[in-house]
PDB file of C-alpha atoms and ligand atoms in Angstrom:
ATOM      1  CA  UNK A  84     -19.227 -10.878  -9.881  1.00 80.00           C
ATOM      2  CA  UNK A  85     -15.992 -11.251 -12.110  1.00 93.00           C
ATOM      3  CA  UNK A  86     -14.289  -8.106 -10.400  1.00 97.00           C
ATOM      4  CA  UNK A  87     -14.417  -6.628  -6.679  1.00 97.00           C
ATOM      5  CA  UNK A  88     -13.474  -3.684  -5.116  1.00 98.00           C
ATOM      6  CA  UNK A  89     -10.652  -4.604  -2.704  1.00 97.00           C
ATOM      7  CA  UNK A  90     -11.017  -2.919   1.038  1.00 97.00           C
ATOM      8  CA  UNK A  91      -8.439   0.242   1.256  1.00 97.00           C
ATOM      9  CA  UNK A  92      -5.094  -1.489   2.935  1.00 96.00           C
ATOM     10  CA  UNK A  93      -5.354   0.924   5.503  1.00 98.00           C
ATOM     11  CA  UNK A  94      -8.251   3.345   7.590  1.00 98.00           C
ATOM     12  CA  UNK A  95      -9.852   5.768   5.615  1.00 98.00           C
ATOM     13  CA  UNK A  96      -8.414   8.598   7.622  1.00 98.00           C
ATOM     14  CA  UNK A  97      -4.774   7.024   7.784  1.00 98.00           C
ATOM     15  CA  UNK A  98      -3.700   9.808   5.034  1.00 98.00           C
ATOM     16  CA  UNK A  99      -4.971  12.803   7.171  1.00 98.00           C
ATOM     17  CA  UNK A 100      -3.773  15.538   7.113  1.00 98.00           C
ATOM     18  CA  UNK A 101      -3.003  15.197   3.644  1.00 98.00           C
ATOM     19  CA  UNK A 102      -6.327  13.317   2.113  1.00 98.00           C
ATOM     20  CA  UNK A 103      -9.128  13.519   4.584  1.00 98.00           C
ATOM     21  CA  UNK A 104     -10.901  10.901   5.644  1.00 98.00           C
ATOM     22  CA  UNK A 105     -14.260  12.250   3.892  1.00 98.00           C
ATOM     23  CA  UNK A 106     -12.623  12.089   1.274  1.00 98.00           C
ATOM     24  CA  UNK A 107     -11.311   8.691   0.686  1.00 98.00           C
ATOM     25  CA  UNK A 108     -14.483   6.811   2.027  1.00 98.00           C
ATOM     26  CA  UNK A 109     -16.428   8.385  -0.794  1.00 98.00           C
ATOM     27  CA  UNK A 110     -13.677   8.038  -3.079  1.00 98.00           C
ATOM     28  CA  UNK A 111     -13.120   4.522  -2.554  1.00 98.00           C
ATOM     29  CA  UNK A 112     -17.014   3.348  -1.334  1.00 98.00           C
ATOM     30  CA  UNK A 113     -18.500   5.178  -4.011  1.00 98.00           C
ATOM     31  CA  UNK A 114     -16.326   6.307  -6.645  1.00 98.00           C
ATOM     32  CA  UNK A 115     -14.267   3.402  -7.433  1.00 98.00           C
ATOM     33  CA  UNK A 116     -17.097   0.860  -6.158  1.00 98.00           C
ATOM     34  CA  UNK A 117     -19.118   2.443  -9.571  1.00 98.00           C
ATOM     35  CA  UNK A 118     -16.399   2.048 -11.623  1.00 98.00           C
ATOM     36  CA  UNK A 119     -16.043  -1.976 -10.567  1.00 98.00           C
ATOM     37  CA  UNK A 120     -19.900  -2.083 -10.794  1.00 98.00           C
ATOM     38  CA  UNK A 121     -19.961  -0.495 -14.215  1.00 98.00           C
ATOM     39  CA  UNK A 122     -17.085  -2.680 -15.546  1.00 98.00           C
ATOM     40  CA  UNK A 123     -19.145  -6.089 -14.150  1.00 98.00           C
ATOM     41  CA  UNK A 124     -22.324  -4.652 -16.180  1.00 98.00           C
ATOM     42  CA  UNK A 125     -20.424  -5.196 -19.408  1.00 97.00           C
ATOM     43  CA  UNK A 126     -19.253  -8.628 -18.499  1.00 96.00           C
ATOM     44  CA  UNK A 127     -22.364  -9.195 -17.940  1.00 97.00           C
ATOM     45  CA  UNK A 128     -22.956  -8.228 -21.522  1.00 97.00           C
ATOM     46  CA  UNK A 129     -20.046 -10.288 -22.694  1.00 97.00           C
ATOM     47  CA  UNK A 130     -18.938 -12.910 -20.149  1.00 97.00           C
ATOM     48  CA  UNK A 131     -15.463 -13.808 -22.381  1.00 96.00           C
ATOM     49  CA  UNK A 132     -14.471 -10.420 -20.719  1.00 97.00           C
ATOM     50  CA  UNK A 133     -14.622 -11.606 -17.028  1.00 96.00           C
ATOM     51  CA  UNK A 134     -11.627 -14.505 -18.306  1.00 96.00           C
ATOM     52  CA  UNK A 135      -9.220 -11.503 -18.863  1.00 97.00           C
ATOM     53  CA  UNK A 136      -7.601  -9.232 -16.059  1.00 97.00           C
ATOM     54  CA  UNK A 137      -8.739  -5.433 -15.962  1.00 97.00           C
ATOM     55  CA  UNK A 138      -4.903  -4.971 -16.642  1.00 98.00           C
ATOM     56  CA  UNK A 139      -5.404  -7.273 -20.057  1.00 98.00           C
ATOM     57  CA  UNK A 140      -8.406  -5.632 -21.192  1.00 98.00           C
ATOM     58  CA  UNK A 141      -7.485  -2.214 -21.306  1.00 98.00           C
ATOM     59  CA  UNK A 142      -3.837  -3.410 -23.219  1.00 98.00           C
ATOM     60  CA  UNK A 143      -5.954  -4.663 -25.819  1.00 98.00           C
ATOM     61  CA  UNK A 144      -9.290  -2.239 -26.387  1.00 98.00           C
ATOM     62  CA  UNK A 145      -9.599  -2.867 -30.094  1.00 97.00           C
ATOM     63  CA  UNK A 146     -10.330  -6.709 -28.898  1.00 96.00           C
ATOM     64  CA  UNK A 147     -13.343  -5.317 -27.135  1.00 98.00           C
ATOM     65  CA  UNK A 148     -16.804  -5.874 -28.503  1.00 98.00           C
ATOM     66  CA  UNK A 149     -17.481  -2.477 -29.578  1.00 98.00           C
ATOM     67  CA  UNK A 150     -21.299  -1.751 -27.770  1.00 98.00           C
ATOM     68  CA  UNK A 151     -18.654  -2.189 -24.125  1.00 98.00           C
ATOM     69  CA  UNK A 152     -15.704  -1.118 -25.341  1.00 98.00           C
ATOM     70  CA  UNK A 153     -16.439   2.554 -24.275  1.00 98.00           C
ATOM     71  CA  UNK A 154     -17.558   1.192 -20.697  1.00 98.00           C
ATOM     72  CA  UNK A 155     -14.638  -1.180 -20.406  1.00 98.00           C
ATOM     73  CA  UNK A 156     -12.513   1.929 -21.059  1.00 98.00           C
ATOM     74  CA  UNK A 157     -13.621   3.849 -18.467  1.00 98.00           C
ATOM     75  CA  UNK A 158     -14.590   1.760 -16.017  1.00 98.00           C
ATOM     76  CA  UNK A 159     -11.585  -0.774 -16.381  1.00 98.00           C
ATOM     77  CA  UNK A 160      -9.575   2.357 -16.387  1.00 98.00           C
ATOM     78  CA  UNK A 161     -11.306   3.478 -12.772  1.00 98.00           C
ATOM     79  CA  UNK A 162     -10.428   0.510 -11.374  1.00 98.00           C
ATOM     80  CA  UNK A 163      -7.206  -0.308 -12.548  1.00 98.00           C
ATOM     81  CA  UNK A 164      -5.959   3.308 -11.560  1.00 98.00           C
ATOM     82  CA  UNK A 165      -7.637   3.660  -8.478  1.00 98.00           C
ATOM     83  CA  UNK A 166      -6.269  -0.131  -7.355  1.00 98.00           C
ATOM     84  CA  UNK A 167      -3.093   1.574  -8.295  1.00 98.00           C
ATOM     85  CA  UNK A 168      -3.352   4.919  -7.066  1.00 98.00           C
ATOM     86  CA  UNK A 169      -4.322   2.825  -2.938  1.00 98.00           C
ATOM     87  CA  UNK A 170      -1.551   0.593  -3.240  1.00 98.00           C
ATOM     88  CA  UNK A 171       1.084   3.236  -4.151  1.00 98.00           C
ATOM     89  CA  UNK A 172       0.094   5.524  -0.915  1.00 98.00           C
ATOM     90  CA  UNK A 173       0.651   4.864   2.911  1.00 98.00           C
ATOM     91  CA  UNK A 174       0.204   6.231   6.329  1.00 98.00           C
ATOM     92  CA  UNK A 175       3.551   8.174   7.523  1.00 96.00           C
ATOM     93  CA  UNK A 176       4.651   7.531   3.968  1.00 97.00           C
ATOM     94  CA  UNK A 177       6.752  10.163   1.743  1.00 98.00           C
ATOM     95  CA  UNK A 178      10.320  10.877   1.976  1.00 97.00           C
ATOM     96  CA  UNK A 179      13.004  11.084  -0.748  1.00 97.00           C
ATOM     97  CA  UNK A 180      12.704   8.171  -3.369  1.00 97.00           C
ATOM     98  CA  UNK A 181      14.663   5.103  -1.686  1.00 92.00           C
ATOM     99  CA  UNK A 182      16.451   2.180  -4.010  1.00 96.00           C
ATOM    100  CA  UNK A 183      16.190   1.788  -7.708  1.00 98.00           C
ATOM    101  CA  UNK A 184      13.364   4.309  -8.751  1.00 98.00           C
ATOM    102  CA  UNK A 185      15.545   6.822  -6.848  1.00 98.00           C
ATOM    103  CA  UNK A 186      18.587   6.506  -8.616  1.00 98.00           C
ATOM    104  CA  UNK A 187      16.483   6.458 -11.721  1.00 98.00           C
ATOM    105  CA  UNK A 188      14.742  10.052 -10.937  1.00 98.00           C
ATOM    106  CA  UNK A 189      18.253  11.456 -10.544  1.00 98.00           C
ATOM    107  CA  UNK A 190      19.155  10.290 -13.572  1.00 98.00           C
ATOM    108  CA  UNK A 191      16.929  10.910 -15.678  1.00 98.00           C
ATOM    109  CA  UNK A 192      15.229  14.522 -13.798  1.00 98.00           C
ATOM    110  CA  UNK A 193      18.196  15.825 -12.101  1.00 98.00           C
ATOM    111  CA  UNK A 194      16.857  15.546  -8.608  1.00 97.00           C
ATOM    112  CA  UNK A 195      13.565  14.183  -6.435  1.00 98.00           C
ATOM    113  CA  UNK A 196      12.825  18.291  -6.174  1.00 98.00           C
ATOM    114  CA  UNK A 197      13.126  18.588 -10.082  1.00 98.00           C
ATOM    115  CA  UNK A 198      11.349  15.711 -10.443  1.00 98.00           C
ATOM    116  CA  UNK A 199       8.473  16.232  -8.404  1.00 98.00           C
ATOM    117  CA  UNK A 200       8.323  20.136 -10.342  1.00 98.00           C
ATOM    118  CA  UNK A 201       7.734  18.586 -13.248  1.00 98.00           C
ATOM    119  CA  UNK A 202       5.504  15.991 -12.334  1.00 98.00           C
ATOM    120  CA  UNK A 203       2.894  18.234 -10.492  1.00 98.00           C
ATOM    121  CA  UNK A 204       3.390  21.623 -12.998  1.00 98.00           C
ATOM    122  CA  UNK A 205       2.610  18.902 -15.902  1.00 98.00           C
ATOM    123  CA  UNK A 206      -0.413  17.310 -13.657  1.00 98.00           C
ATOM    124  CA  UNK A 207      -1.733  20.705 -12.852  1.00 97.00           C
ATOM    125  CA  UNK A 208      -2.383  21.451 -16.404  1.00 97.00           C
ATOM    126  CA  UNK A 209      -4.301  18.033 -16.971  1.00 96.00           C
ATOM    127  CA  UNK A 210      -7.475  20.053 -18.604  1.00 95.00           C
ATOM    128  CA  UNK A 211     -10.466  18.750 -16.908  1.00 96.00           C
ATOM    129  CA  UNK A 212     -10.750  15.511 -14.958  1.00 98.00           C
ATOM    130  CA  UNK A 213      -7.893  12.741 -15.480  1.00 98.00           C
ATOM    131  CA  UNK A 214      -4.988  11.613 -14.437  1.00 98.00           C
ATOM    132  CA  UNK A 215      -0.382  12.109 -14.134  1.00 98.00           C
ATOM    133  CA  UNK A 216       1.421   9.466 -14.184  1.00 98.00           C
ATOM    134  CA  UNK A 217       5.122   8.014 -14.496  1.00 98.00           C
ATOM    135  CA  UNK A 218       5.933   5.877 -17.112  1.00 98.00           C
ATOM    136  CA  UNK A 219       9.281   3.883 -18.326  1.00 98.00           C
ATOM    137  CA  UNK A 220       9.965   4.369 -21.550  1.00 97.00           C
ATOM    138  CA  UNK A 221      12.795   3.630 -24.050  1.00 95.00           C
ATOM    139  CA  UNK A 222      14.788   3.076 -20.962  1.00 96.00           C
ATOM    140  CA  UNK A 223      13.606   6.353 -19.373  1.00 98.00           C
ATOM    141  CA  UNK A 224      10.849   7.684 -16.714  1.00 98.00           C
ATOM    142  CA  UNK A 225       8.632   9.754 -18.407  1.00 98.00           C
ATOM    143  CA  UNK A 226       5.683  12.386 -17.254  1.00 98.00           C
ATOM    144  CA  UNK A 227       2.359  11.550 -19.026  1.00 98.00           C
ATOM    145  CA  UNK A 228      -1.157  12.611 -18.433  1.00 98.00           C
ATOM    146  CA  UNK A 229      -4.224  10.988 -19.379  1.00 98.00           C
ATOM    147  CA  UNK A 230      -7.973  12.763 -19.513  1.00 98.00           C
ATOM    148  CA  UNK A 231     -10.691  10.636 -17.667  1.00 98.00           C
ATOM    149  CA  UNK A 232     -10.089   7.385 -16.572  1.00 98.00           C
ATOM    150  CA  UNK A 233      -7.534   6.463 -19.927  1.00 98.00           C
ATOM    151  CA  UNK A 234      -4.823   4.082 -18.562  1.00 98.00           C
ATOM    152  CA  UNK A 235      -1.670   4.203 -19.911  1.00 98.00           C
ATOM    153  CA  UNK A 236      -1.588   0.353 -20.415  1.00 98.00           C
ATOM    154  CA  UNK A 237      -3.612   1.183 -23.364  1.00 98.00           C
ATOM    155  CA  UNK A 238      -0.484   2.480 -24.800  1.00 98.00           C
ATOM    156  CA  UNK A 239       1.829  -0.435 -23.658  1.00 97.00           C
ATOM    157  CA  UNK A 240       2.781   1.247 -20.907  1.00 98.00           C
ATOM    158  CA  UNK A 241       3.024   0.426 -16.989  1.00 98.00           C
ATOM    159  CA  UNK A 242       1.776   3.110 -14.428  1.00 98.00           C
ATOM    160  CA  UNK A 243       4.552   3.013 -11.960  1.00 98.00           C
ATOM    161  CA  UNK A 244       2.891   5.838 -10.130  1.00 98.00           C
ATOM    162  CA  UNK A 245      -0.180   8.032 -10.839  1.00 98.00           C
ATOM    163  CA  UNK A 246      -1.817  10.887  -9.104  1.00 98.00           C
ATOM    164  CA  UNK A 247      -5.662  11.343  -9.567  1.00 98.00           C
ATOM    165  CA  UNK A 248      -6.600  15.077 -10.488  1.00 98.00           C
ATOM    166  CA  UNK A 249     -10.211  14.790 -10.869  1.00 98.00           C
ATOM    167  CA  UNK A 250     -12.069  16.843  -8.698  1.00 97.00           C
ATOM    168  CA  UNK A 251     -13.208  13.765  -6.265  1.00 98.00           C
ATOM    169  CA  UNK A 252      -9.675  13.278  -5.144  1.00 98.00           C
ATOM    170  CA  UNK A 253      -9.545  16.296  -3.457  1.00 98.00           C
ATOM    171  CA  UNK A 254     -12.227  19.015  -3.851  1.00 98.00           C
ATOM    172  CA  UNK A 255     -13.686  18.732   0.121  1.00 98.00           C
ATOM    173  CA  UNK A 256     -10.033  19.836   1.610  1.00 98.00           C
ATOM    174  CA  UNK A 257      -8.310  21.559  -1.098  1.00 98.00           C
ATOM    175  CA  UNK A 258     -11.474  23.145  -2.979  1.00 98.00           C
ATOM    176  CA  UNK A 259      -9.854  24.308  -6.562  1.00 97.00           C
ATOM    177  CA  UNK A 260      -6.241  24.333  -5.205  1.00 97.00           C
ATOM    178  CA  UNK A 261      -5.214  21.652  -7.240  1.00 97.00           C
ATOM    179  CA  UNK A 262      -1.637  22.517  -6.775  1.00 97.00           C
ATOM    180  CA  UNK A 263      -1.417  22.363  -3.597  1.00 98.00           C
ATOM    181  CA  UNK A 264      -3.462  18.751  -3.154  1.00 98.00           C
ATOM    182  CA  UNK A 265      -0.327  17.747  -5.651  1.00 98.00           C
ATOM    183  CA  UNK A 266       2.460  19.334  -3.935  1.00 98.00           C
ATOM    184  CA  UNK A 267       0.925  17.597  -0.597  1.00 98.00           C
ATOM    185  CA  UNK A 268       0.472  14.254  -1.803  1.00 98.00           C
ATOM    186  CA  UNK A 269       4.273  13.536  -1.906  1.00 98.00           C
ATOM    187  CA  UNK A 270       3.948  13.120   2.175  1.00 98.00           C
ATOM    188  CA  UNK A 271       2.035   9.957   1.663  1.00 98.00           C
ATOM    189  CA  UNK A 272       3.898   7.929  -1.248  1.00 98.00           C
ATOM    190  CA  UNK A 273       5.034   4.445  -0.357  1.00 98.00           C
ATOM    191  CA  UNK A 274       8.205   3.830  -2.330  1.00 98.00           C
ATOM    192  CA  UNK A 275       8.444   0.516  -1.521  1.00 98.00           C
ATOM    193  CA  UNK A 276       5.171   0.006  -3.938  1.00 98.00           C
ATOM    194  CA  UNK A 277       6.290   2.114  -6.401  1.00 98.00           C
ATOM    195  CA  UNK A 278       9.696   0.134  -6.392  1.00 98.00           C
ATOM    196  CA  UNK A 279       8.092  -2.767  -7.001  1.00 98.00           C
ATOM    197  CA  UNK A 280       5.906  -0.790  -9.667  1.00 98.00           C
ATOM    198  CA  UNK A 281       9.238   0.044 -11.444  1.00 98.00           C
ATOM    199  CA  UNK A 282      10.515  -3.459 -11.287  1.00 98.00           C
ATOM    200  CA  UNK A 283       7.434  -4.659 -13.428  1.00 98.00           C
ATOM    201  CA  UNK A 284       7.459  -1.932 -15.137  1.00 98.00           C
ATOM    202  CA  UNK A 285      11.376  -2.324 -16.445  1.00 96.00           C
ATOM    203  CA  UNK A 286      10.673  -5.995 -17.626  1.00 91.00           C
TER     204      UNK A 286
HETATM  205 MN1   MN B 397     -10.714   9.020  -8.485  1.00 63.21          MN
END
């Protein structure tokens, strides 16, 4: 297989109370394990693709052969985000922003509380299924959302965080209280990731 699904780095109920355990098994067993499986099928197709990183392929979509470049799409997208979206989470995680991305949301937001406003009011409104996510641009952090699995790589930008709005991420706890899954998720952000996130992401 050119791509696997990495195990969680931590128990699949080591974000309760704020994701439930329910719902990160299926969300990382089955959900993301698709996306992997459905990115493999077009390397299958096209084995030049399994050379490349999921990272490079979505940076470069109009170099995919077009009868995979929808699948790549999505399912690179799912697996880049949600490889993302593990990493940049951890048990007893949350707090203010510590070290560089924290002096960088003050500058550019105001504050961590104006900040995270803006981030989940703008993320509440994604229309359907999709994706926030912070992004440095022109030498600023910048709110963007995506619809499905779209990755903002695909626009030359890094992901230094990104929250996951479709209804998988958190329909068996918070039903259709997507506000409140985003106002909770803050509790389990590990800024350490994300610093190193924004590191990469200012080179
Ligand atoms: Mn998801």
């Amino acid at each position: 297989m050119a791509f696997e699904l990495s195990p969680l780095p931590y128990d699949y109920a080591a974000l309760e109370p704020t994701i439930d355990e329910a719902t990160m098994k299926l969300h990382h067993d089955k959900h993301h394990q698709a996306y992997v499986t459905n990115l493999n099928g077009a390397v299958d197709k096209h084995p030049d693709l399994g050379k490349k990183t999921p990272e490079e392929l979505l940076a470069n979509l109009a170099a995919i052969p077009e009868d995979v470049r929808g699948v790549v799409r999505n399912n690179g997208g799912g697996h880049v985000n949600h490889t993302m979206f593990w990493q940049i989470m951890k048990p007893k995680g949350g707090g203010v922003p510590i070290g560089e991305i924290g002096s960088q949301i003050a500058a550019d937001f105001g504050s961590f509380e104006d900040f995270k406003k803006k981030f989940n009011e703008t993320t509440a409104k994604q229309f359907g299924s999709g994706w926030g996510f912070l992004v440095f641009k022109g030498g600023k952090l910048e709110i963007v959302t995506k619809p499905n699995q779209d990755s903002p790589l695909s626009d030359g930008l890094y992901p230094i965080l990104g929250n996951d709005v479709w209804e998988h991420a958190y329909y068996l706890k918070y039903n259709n209280r997507r506000p409140e899954y985003l106002a909770a998720w803050w509790n389990v952000i590990n800024w350490d990731e994300v610093n190193k996130r924004f590191a990469h992401a200012k080179k």
